[in-house]
């Protein structure tokens, strides 16, 4: 059985940062910011289109990522964002 996206969730379009250009967001998207390509129902307006970033196309819904609620999905994806963020260079 395939895991389906939860309606009105968009955690995967909010929590992670995206470093590649998105139509309307030429510098990508910071973590925690809604993607400009979300419609009123929080669906992707460029789903399946060539201008959709590869990172978005590669992110597939799963129970491990999405959990039982949008809150659980946001928590998991935020933790993943923190764990994979480049470390700030503190050396002078």
XYZ file of C-alpha atoms in Angstrom:
92
model
C 0.000 0.000 0.000
C 1.348 3.433 -0.954
C 1.380 6.194 1.647
C -0.541 9.238 0.419
C -0.041 12.901 1.298
C -2.280 14.202 4.049
C -4.684 16.870 2.719
C -3.931 20.414 3.909
C -0.563 19.357 5.375
C 2.316 20.769 3.272
C 4.848 20.031 6.023
C 7.335 18.943 3.338
C 6.736 22.271 1.543
C 7.300 24.253 4.736
C 9.854 22.697 7.100
C 12.842 22.054 4.820
C 15.004 24.645 3.144
C 15.389 24.383 -0.628
C 18.609 25.731 -2.088
C 17.630 25.475 -5.749
C 15.461 28.062 -7.537
C 11.685 27.714 -7.421
C 9.430 29.750 -9.725
C 8.712 32.874 -7.687
C 11.567 32.098 -5.272
C 14.737 32.416 -7.396
C 17.038 32.003 -4.378
C 15.241 28.956 -3.053
C 13.264 28.749 0.186
C 14.390 29.092 3.795
C 13.418 26.412 6.310
C 10.082 27.037 7.998
C 8.707 29.209 5.171
C 5.726 28.146 3.060
C 6.655 27.549 -0.568
C 5.187 30.189 -2.868
C 3.980 27.403 -5.173
C 1.367 26.131 -2.693
C -2.251 26.696 -3.683
C -5.168 27.505 -1.366
C -5.555 23.808 -0.467
C -1.792 23.562 0.254
C -1.194 21.508 -2.887
C 1.780 22.048 -5.174
C 0.981 24.161 -8.238
C 4.031 22.812 -10.096
C 3.705 19.128 -9.132
C 4.993 17.013 -12.009
C 6.332 20.048 -13.894
C 9.977 20.329 -15.008
C 10.496 23.540 -13.010
C 9.726 21.726 -9.752
C 13.011 21.339 -7.813
C 14.527 17.848 -7.882
C 14.627 17.788 -4.073
C 10.835 18.169 -4.012
C 10.299 15.427 -6.575
C 12.568 13.123 -4.579
C 10.725 13.643 -1.301
C 8.148 10.856 -1.133
C 5.514 10.579 1.594
C 6.019 7.777 4.087
C 4.773 6.987 7.566
C 8.284 7.534 8.934
C 8.332 11.096 7.554
C 4.674 12.057 7.852
C 3.678 10.323 11.080
C 0.093 10.511 12.270
C -0.396 14.265 11.901
C 0.922 17.462 10.369
C 2.489 18.254 13.752
C 4.445 14.984 13.706
C 5.517 15.601 10.088
C 6.694 19.138 10.898
C 8.656 17.838 13.898
C 10.364 15.073 11.885
C 11.192 17.331 8.922
C 12.423 20.151 11.176
C 14.719 17.706 13.002
C 15.988 16.436 9.635
C 16.615 20.020 8.499
C 18.625 20.759 11.650
C 20.602 17.522 11.338
C 21.529 18.171 7.700
C 22.101 21.944 7.815
C 25.627 23.118 6.964
C 27.580 23.963 10.092
C 28.472 27.619 10.517
C 32.176 28.284 10.182
C 33.182 29.800 13.509
C 36.919 29.967 12.782
C 38.331 33.415 12.133
